[in-house]
mmCIF file of C-alpha atoms and ligand atoms in Angstrom:
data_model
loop_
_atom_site.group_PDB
_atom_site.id
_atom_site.type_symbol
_atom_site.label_atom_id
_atom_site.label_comp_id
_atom_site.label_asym_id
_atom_site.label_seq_id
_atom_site.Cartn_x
_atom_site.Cartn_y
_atom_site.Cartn_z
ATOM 1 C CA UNK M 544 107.960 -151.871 -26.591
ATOM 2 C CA UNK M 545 110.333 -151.052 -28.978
ATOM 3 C CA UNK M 546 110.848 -152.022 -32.448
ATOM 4 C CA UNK M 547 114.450 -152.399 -34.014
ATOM 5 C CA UNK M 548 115.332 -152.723 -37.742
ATOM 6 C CA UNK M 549 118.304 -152.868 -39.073
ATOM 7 C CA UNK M 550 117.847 -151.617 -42.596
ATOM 8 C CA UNK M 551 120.783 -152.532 -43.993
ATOM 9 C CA UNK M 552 120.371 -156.655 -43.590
ATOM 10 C CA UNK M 553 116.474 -156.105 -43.503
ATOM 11 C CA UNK M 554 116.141 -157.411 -40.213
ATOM 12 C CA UNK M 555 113.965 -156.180 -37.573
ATOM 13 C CA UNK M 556 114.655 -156.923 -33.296
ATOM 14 C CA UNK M 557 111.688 -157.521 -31.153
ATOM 15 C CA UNK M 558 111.267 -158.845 -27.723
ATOM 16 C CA UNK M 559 112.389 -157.248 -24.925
ATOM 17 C CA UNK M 560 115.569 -159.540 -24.170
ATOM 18 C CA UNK M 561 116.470 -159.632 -27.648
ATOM 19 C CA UNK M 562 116.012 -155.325 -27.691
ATOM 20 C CA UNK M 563 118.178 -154.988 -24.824
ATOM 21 C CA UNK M 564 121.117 -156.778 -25.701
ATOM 22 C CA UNK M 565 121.230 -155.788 -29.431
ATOM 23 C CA UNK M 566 121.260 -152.713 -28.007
ATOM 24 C CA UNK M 567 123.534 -153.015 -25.333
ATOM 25 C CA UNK M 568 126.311 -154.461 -27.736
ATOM 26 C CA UNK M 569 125.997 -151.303 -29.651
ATOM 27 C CA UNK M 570 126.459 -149.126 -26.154
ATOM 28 C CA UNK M 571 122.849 -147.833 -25.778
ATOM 29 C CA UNK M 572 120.596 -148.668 -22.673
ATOM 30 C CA UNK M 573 117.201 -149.555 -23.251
ATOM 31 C CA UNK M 574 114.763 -150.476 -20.598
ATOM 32 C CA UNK M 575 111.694 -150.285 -20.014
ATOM 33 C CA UNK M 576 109.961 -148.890 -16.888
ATOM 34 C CA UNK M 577 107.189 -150.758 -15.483
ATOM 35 C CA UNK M 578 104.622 -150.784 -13.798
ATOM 36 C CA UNK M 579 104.287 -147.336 -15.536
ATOM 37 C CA UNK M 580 102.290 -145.070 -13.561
ATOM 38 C CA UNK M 581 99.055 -143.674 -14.796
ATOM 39 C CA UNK M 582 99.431 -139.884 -16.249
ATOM 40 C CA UNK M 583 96.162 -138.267 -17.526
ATOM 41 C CA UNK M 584 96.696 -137.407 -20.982
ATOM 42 C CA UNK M 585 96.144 -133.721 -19.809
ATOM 43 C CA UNK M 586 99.107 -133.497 -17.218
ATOM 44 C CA UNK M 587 101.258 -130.922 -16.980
ATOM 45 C CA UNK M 588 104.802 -131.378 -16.277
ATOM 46 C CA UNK M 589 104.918 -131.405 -12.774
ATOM 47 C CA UNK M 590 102.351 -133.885 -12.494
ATOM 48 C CA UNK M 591 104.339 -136.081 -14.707
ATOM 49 C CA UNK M 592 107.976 -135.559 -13.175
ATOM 50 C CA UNK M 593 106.007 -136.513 -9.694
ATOM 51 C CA UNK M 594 104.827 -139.594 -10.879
ATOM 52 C CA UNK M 595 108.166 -140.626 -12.150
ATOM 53 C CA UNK M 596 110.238 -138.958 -9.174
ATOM 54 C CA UNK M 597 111.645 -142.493 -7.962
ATOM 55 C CA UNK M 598 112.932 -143.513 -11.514
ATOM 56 C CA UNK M 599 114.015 -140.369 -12.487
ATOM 57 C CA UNK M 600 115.983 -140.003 -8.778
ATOM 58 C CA UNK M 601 117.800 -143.736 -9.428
ATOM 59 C CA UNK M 602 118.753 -142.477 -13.374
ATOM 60 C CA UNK M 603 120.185 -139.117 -11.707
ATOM 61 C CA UNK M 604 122.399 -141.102 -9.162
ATOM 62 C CA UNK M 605 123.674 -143.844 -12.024
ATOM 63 C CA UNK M 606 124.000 -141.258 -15.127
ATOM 64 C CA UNK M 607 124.852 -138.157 -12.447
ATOM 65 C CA UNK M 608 121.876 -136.268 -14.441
ATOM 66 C CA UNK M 609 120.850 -133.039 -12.826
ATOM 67 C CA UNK M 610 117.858 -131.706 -14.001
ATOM 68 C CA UNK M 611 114.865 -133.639 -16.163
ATOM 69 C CA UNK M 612 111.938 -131.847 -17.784
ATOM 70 C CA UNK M 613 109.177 -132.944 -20.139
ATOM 71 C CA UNK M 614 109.165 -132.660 -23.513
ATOM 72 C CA UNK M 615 105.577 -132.328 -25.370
ATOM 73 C CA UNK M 616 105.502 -131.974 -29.338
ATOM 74 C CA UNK M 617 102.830 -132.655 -31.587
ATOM 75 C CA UNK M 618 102.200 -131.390 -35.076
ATOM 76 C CA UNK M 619 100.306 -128.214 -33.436
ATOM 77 C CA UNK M 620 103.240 -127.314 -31.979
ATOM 78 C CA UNK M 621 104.724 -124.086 -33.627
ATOM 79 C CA UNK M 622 107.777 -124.800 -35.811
ATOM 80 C CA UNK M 623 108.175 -128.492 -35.322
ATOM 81 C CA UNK M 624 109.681 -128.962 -38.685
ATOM 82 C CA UNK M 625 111.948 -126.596 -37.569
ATOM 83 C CA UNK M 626 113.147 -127.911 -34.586
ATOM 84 C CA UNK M 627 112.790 -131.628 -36.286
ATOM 85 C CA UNK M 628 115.290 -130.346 -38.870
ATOM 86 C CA UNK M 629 117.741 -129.255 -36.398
ATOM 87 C CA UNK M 630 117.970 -133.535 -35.020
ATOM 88 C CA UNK M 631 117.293 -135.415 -38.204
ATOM 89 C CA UNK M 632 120.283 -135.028 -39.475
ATOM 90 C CA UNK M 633 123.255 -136.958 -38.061
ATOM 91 C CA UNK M 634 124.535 -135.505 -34.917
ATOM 92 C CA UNK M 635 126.412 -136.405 -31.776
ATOM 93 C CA UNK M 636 126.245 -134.461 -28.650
ATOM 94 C CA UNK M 637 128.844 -133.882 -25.509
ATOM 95 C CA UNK M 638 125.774 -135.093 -23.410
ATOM 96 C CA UNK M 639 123.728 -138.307 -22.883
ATOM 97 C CA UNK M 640 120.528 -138.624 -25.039
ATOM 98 C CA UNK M 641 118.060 -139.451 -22.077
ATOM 99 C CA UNK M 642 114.221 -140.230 -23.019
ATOM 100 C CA UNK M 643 111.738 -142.199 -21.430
ATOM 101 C CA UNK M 644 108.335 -142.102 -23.372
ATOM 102 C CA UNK M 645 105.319 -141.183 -21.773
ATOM 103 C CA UNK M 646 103.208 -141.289 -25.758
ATOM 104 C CA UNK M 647 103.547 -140.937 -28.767
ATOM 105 C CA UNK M 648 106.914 -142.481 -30.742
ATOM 106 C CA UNK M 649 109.809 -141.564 -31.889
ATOM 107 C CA UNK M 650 112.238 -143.099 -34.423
ATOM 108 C CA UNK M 651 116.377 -142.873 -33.246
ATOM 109 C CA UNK M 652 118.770 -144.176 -36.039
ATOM 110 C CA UNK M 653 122.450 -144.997 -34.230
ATOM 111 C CA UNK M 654 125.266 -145.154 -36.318
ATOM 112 C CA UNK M 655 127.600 -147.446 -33.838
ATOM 113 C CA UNK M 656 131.236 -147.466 -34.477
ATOM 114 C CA UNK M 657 130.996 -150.589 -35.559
ATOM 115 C CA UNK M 658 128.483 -152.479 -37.154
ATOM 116 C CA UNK M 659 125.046 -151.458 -39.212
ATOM 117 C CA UNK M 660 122.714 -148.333 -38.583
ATOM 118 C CA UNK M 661 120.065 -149.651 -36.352
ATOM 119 C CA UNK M 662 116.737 -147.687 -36.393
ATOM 120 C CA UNK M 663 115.078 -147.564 -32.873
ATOM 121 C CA UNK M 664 111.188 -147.144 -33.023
ATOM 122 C CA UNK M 665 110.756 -146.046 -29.409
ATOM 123 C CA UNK M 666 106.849 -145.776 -27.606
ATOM 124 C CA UNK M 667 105.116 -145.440 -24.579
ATOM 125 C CA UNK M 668 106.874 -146.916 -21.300
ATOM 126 C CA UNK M 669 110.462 -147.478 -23.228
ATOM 127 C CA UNK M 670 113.597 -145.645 -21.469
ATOM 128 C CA UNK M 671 116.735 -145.006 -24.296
ATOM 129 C CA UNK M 672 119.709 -143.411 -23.190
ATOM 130 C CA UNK M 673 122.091 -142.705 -26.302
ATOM 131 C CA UNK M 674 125.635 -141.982 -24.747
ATOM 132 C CA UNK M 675 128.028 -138.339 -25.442
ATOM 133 C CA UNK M 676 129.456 -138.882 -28.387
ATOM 134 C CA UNK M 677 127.013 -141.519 -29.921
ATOM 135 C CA UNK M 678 126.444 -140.534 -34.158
ATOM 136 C CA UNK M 679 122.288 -140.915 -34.215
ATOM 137 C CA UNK M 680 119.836 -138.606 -35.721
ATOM 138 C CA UNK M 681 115.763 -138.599 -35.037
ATOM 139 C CA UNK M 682 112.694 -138.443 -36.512
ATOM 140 C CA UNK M 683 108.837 -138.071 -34.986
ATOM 141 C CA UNK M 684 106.424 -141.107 -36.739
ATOM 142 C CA UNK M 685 103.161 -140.454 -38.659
ATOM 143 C CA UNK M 686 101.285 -139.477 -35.563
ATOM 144 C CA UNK M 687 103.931 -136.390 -35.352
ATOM 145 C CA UNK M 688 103.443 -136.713 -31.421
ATOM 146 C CA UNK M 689 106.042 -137.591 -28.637
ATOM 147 C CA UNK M 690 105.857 -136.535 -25.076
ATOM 148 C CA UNK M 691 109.146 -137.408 -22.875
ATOM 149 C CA UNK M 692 110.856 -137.045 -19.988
ATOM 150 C CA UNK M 693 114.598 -135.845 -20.366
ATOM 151 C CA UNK M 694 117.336 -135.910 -18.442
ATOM 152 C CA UNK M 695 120.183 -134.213 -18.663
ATOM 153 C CA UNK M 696 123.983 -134.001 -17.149
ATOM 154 C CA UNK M 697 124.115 -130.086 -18.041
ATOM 155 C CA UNK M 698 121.421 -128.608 -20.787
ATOM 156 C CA UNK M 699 124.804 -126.539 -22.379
ATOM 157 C CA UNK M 700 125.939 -129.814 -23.470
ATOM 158 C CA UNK M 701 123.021 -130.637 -25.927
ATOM 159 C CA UNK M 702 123.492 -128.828 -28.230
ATOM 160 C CA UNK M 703 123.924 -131.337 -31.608
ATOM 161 C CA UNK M 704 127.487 -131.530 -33.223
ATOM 162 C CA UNK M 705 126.791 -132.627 -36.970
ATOM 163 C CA UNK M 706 128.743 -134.934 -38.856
ATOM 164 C CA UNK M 707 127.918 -133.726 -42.150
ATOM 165 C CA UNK M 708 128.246 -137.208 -42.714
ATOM 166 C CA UNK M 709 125.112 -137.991 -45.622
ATOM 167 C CA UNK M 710 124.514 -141.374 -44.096
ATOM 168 C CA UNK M 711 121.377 -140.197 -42.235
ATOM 169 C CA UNK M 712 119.704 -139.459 -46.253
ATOM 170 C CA UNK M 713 120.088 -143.425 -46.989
ATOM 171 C CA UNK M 714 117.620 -144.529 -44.618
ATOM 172 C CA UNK M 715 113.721 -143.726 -44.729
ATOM 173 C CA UNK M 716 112.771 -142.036 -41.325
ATOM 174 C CA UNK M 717 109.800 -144.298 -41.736
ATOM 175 C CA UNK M 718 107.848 -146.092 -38.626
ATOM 176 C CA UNK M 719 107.048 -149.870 -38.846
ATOM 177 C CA UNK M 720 104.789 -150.075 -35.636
ATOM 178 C CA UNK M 721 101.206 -150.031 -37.041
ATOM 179 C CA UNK M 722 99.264 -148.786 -34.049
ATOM 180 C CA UNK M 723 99.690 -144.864 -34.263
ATOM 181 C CA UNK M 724 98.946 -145.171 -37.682
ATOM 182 C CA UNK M 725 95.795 -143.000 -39.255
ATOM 183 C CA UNK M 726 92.856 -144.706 -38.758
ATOM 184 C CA UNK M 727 92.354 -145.091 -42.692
ATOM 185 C CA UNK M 728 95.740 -145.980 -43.366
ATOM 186 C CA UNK M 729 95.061 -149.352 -41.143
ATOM 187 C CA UNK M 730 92.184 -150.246 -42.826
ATOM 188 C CA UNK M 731 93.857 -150.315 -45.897
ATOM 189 C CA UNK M 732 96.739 -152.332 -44.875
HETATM 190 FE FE1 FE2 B 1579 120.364 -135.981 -30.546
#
């Protein structure tokens, strides 16, 4: 389930109704897809776009997505900062920003037109779709892992646009969810 904060009027969202339309109001979908269907924690793509053919089929029809693929990061992956540093800054693309978790989390901060910055902690089972043109930027939590499906309109259009804006340095790419913490950091909490 997701977590939203809104930094700004320290405020955080939770509950799935109360998610959804905060969400909605500022133009992002947010759902969640359930039952979710069982992936080993060993599958490779295929297996994973097979278990979600049906959803992904009904998001290509309403989005007119073409193509989806899986992406799997973790901090053994070569270059992550990297790539990380390419989307934490703010951005905007001429495509949707599709992702539907299958684990890890992920951290999206929207910058609506109007309104606050809301920070999006996103996790297992949660579906975000952040619209062409939307100002966001991301971050990966402690656990530095996120797998996802993506889907995407045409993969020429995702390439990220930056503002140059500075907004994105005011706000702490920090997680609030506690479960993917360390082990040890828990216990000290
Ligand atoms: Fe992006």
């Amino acid at each position: 389930m997701a977590l939203l904060t809104i930094p700004d009027e320290a405020q955080t969202i939770t509950g799935h109704e109360a998610v959804t339309a905060y969400l909605h109001a500022c133009g992002i979908d947010y759902e969640r897809w359930t039952p979710a269907h069982p992936v080993a924690a060993d599958a490779t793509e295929q297996q994973i776009l097979d278990a979600y053919a049906a959803e992904i089929d009904e998001l290509k029809v309403r989005g007119g997505y073409v193509t989806a693929d899986v992406i799997d990061v973790s901090a053994a992956t070569p270059g992550l900062d990297e790539m990380l540093a390419r989307f934490n800054r703010e951005h905007w693309h001429d495509e949707d920003e599709v992702r539907f978790i299958i684990s890890g989390h992920g951290l999206f901060h929207i910058r609506p037109e109007a309104g606050p910055v809301v920070s999006i902690e996103v996790s297992e089972g949660d579906l975000i779709r952040v619209p062409r043109g939307t100002w966001h930027w991301f971050n990966l939590c402690a656990d530095r892992r996120i797998r996802a499906i993506r889907l995407f309109q045409d993969k020429a259009g995702w390439t990220p646009q930056y503002t140059d804006s500075g907004v994105d340095e005011k706000f702490l790419p920090v997680c609030f969810g506690l479960s993917h913490l360390p082990l040890n950091s828990q216990t000290n909490l």
